[in-house]
Amino acid sequence: MSAAWLSQVELPCTAGFPVVWSSLLAESGVEGIAFAGLLAVYLLVYLLDEILVLAVAIVTLRMSRMQETHGRTLKLVGGMVMLALGIVMLVAPGMMESLGGSLLVIGLALAGALGVMAVSRLRGA
């Protein structure tokens, strides 16, 4: 249910604005290469935040090589989050309908991962 609702909310953002922009260009009589160029500029601005996040991630990963322990930690955190989400979706899916419930689930998953890492360090593994 939540995924269907999210898709409905994202649809106007994903498809609506480019359609409105294209129709504004068409109504203004812009055609051919100018139309394609203005559409490309719009898409560049529309995707600029995602491009910046990707660039920061690439630069950060090049600056520091990921060690085996970093990879294990990343897998542990990702696995705990997926496990927590799976359990909540089976037991109490209504929790995911509120921001507080979602943050609680993610927080518990992160706390669980920190607990596993603490026990692992105490054992010397």
PDB file of C-alpha atoms in Angstrom:
ATOM      1  CA  MET A   1       0.000   0.000   0.000  1.00  0.00           C
ATOM      2  CA  SER A   2       2.788   2.444   0.911  1.00  0.00           C
ATOM      3  CA  ALA A   3       4.686   1.819  -2.338  1.00  0.00           C
ATOM      4  CA  ALA A   4       1.554   2.455  -4.381  1.00  0.00           C
ATOM      5  CA  TRP A   5       0.922   5.696  -2.508  1.00  0.00           C
ATOM      6  CA  LEU A   6       4.540   6.789  -2.974  1.00  0.00           C
ATOM      7  CA  SER A   7       4.289   6.136  -6.707  1.00  0.00           C
ATOM      8  CA  GLN A   8       1.165   8.291  -6.879  1.00  0.00           C
ATOM      9  CA  VAL A   9       2.914  11.127  -5.048  1.00  0.00           C
ATOM     10  CA  GLU A  10       6.073  10.925  -7.172  1.00  0.00           C
ATOM     11  CA  LEU A  11       4.320  10.653 -10.534  1.00  0.00           C
ATOM     12  CA  PRO A  12       3.546  14.382 -10.900  1.00  0.00           C
ATOM     13  CA  CYS A  13       7.120  15.248  -9.938  1.00  0.00           C
ATOM     14  CA  THR A  14       8.640  12.709 -12.282  1.00  0.00           C
ATOM     15  CA  ALA A  15       6.404  13.092 -15.315  1.00  0.00           C
ATOM     16  CA  GLY A  16       4.239  16.145 -14.629  1.00  0.00           C
ATOM     17  CA  PHE A  17       6.798  18.938 -14.656  1.00  0.00           C
ATOM     18  CA  PRO A  18       8.553  17.830 -17.872  1.00  0.00           C
ATOM     19  CA  VAL A  19       5.134  17.578 -19.566  1.00  0.00           C
ATOM     20  CA  VAL A  20       4.201  21.089 -18.401  1.00  0.00           C
ATOM     21  CA  TRP A  21       7.591  22.438 -19.526  1.00  0.00           C
ATOM     22  CA  SER A  22       7.246  20.780 -22.930  1.00  0.00           C
ATOM     23  CA  SER A  23       3.748  22.165 -23.406  1.00  0.00           C
ATOM     24  CA  LEU A  24       4.935  25.674 -22.444  1.00  0.00           C
ATOM     25  CA  LEU A  25       7.679  25.443 -25.043  1.00  0.00           C
ATOM     26  CA  ALA A  26       5.247  24.165 -27.663  1.00  0.00           C
ATOM     27  CA  GLU A  27       2.756  26.968 -26.902  1.00  0.00           C
ATOM     28  CA  SER A  28       5.566  29.504 -27.257  1.00  0.00           C
ATOM     29  CA  GLY A  29       6.344  28.179 -30.720  1.00  0.00           C
ATOM     30  CA  VAL A  30       9.767  26.780 -29.839  1.00  0.00           C
ATOM     31  CA  GLU A  31      10.656  23.948 -32.215  1.00  0.00           C
ATOM     32  CA  GLY A  32      13.495  21.732 -33.362  1.00  0.00           C
ATOM     33  CA  ILE A  33      16.952  22.152 -31.875  1.00  0.00           C
ATOM     34  CA  ALA A  34      15.876  25.043 -29.630  1.00  0.00           C
ATOM     35  CA  PHE A  35      13.123  22.843 -28.140  1.00  0.00           C
ATOM     36  CA  ALA A  36      15.579  19.992 -27.527  1.00  0.00           C
ATOM     37  CA  GLY A  37      18.143  22.377 -26.031  1.00  0.00           C
ATOM     38  CA  LEU A  38      15.674  23.987 -23.648  1.00  0.00           C
ATOM     39  CA  LEU A  39      14.352  20.580 -22.637  1.00  0.00           C
ATOM     40  CA  ALA A  40      17.933  19.437 -21.956  1.00  0.00           C
ATOM     41  CA  VAL A  41      18.567  22.545 -19.817  1.00  0.00           C
ATOM     42  CA  TYR A  42      15.380  21.838 -17.865  1.00  0.00           C
ATOM     43  CA  LEU A  43      16.379  18.214 -17.269  1.00  0.00           C
ATOM     44  CA  LEU A  44      19.873  19.276 -16.189  1.00  0.00           C
ATOM     45  CA  VAL A  45      18.431  21.657 -13.589  1.00  0.00           C
ATOM     46  CA  TYR A  46      15.868  19.022 -12.570  1.00  0.00           C
ATOM     47  CA  LEU A  47      18.601  16.415 -12.007  1.00  0.00           C
ATOM     48  CA  LEU A  48      21.244  18.771 -10.611  1.00  0.00           C
ATOM     49  CA  ASP A  49      20.794  17.690  -6.984  1.00  0.00           C
ATOM     50  CA  GLU A  50      21.185  14.019  -7.885  1.00  0.00           C
ATOM     51  CA  ILE A  51      24.220  14.772 -10.034  1.00  0.00           C
ATOM     52  CA  LEU A  52      25.822  16.661  -7.128  1.00  0.00           C
ATOM     53  CA  VAL A  53      25.166  13.802  -4.676  1.00  0.00           C
ATOM     54  CA  LEU A  54      26.685  11.324  -7.135  1.00  0.00           C
ATOM     55  CA  ALA A  55      29.724  13.557  -7.687  1.00  0.00           C
ATOM     56  CA  VAL A  56      30.302  13.917  -3.935  1.00  0.00           C
ATOM     57  CA  ALA A  57      30.022  10.142  -3.508  1.00  0.00           C
ATOM     58  CA  ILE A  58      32.507   9.500  -6.315  1.00  0.00           C
ATOM     59  CA  VAL A  59      35.031  12.034  -4.991  1.00  0.00           C
ATOM     60  CA  THR A  60      34.671  10.735  -1.434  1.00  0.00           C
ATOM     61  CA  LEU A  61      35.163   7.121  -2.479  1.00  0.00           C
ATOM     62  CA  ARG A  62      38.247   8.016  -4.517  1.00  0.00           C
ATOM     63  CA  MET A  63      39.783   9.896  -1.585  1.00  0.00           C
ATOM     64  CA  SER A  64      39.549   6.961   0.788  1.00  0.00           C
ATOM     65  CA  ARG A  65      39.654   3.339  -0.167  1.00  0.00           C
ATOM     66  CA  MET A  66      37.039   1.168   1.458  1.00  0.00           C
ATOM     67  CA  GLN A  67      38.607  -1.350   3.793  1.00  0.00           C
ATOM     68  CA  GLU A  68      37.185  -4.789   4.509  1.00  0.00           C
ATOM     69  CA  THR A  69      35.846  -3.604   7.867  1.00  0.00           C
ATOM     70  CA  HIS A  70      33.975  -0.748   6.160  1.00  0.00           C
ATOM     71  CA  GLY A  71      32.396  -3.194   3.738  1.00  0.00           C
ATOM     72  CA  ARG A  72      31.375  -5.533   6.559  1.00  0.00           C
ATOM     73  CA  THR A  73      29.865  -2.632   8.503  1.00  0.00           C
ATOM     74  CA  LEU A  74      27.969  -1.412   5.457  1.00  0.00           C
ATOM     75  CA  LYS A  75      26.578  -4.902   4.836  1.00  0.00           C
ATOM     76  CA  LEU A  76      25.612  -5.265   8.507  1.00  0.00           C
ATOM     77  CA  VAL A  77      23.756  -1.941   8.610  1.00  0.00           C
ATOM     78  CA  GLY A  78      22.008  -2.619   5.290  1.00  0.00           C
ATOM     79  CA  GLY A  79      21.042  -6.110   6.394  1.00  0.00           C
ATOM     80  CA  MET A  80      19.709  -4.905   9.743  1.00  0.00           C
ATOM     81  CA  VAL A  81      17.625  -2.211   8.070  1.00  0.00           C
ATOM     82  CA  MET A  82      16.185  -4.744   5.591  1.00  0.00           C
ATOM     83  CA  LEU A  83      15.506  -7.219   8.401  1.00  0.00           C
ATOM     84  CA  ALA A  84      13.769  -4.559  10.500  1.00  0.00           C
ATOM     85  CA  LEU A  85      11.680  -3.383   7.530  1.00  0.00           C
ATOM     86  CA  GLY A  86      10.727  -6.970   6.695  1.00  0.00           C
ATOM     87  CA  ILE A  87       9.654  -7.757  10.245  1.00  0.00           C
ATOM     88  CA  VAL A  88       7.646  -4.546  10.534  1.00  0.00           C
ATOM     89  CA  MET A  89       5.927  -5.142   7.185  1.00  0.00           C
ATOM     90  CA  LEU A  90       4.925  -8.632   8.367  1.00  0.00           C
ATOM     91  CA  VAL A  91       3.933  -7.768  11.937  1.00  0.00           C
ATOM     92  CA  ALA A  92       2.808  -4.112  11.985  1.00  0.00           C
ATOM     93  CA  PRO A  93       2.799  -2.506   8.523  1.00  0.00           C
ATOM     94  CA  GLY A  94       0.851   0.463   9.871  1.00  0.00           C
ATOM     95  CA  MET A  95       4.038   1.692  11.574  1.00  0.00           C
ATOM     96  CA  MET A  96       5.462   2.642   8.210  1.00  0.00           C
ATOM     97  CA  GLU A  97       2.612   5.049   7.488  1.00  0.00           C
ATOM     98  CA  SER A  98       3.988   7.723   9.804  1.00  0.00           C
ATOM     99  CA  LEU A  99       7.324   9.480   9.852  1.00  0.00           C
ATOM    100  CA  GLY A 100       7.781   8.704  13.531  1.00  0.00           C
ATOM    101  CA  GLY A 101       7.167   5.003  13.017  1.00  0.00           C
ATOM    102  CA  SER A 102       9.540   4.852  10.063  1.00  0.00           C
ATOM    103  CA  LEU A 103      12.264   6.676  11.976  1.00  0.00           C
ATOM    104  CA  LEU A 104      11.747   4.348  14.936  1.00  0.00           C
ATOM    105  CA  VAL A 105      12.192   1.259  12.740  1.00  0.00           C
ATOM    106  CA  ILE A 106      15.361   2.646  11.130  1.00  0.00           C
ATOM    107  CA  GLY A 107      16.670   3.777  14.525  1.00  0.00           C
ATOM    108  CA  LEU A 108      16.108   0.340  16.032  1.00  0.00           C
ATOM    109  CA  ALA A 109      17.862  -1.269  13.083  1.00  0.00           C
ATOM    110  CA  LEU A 110      20.848   1.043  13.485  1.00  0.00           C
ATOM    111  CA  ALA A 111      20.891   0.396  17.245  1.00  0.00           C
ATOM    112  CA  GLY A 112      20.860  -3.334  16.537  1.00  0.00           C
ATOM    113  CA  ALA A 113      23.772  -2.969  14.131  1.00  0.00           C
ATOM    114  CA  LEU A 114      25.710  -0.956  16.718  1.00  0.00           C
ATOM    115  CA  GLY A 115      24.991  -3.676  19.283  1.00  0.00           C
ATOM    116  CA  VAL A 116      26.291  -6.392  16.963  1.00  0.00           C
ATOM    117  CA  MET A 117      29.433  -4.335  16.251  1.00  0.00           C
ATOM    118  CA  ALA A 118      30.013  -3.767  20.001  1.00  0.00           C
ATOM    119  CA  VAL A 119      29.685  -7.489  20.775  1.00  0.00           C
ATOM    120  CA  SER A 120      31.988  -8.283  17.862  1.00  0.00           C
ATOM    121  CA  ARG A 121      34.638  -5.883  19.172  1.00  0.00           C
ATOM    122  CA  LEU A 122      34.372  -7.285  22.682  1.00  0.00           C
ATOM    123  CA  ARG A 123      34.985 -10.778  21.338  1.00  0.00           C
ATOM    124  CA  GLY A 124      37.950  -9.511  19.327  1.00  0.00           C
ATOM    125  CA  ALA A 125      36.594 -10.698  15.959  1.00  0.00           C
TER     126      ALA A 125
END
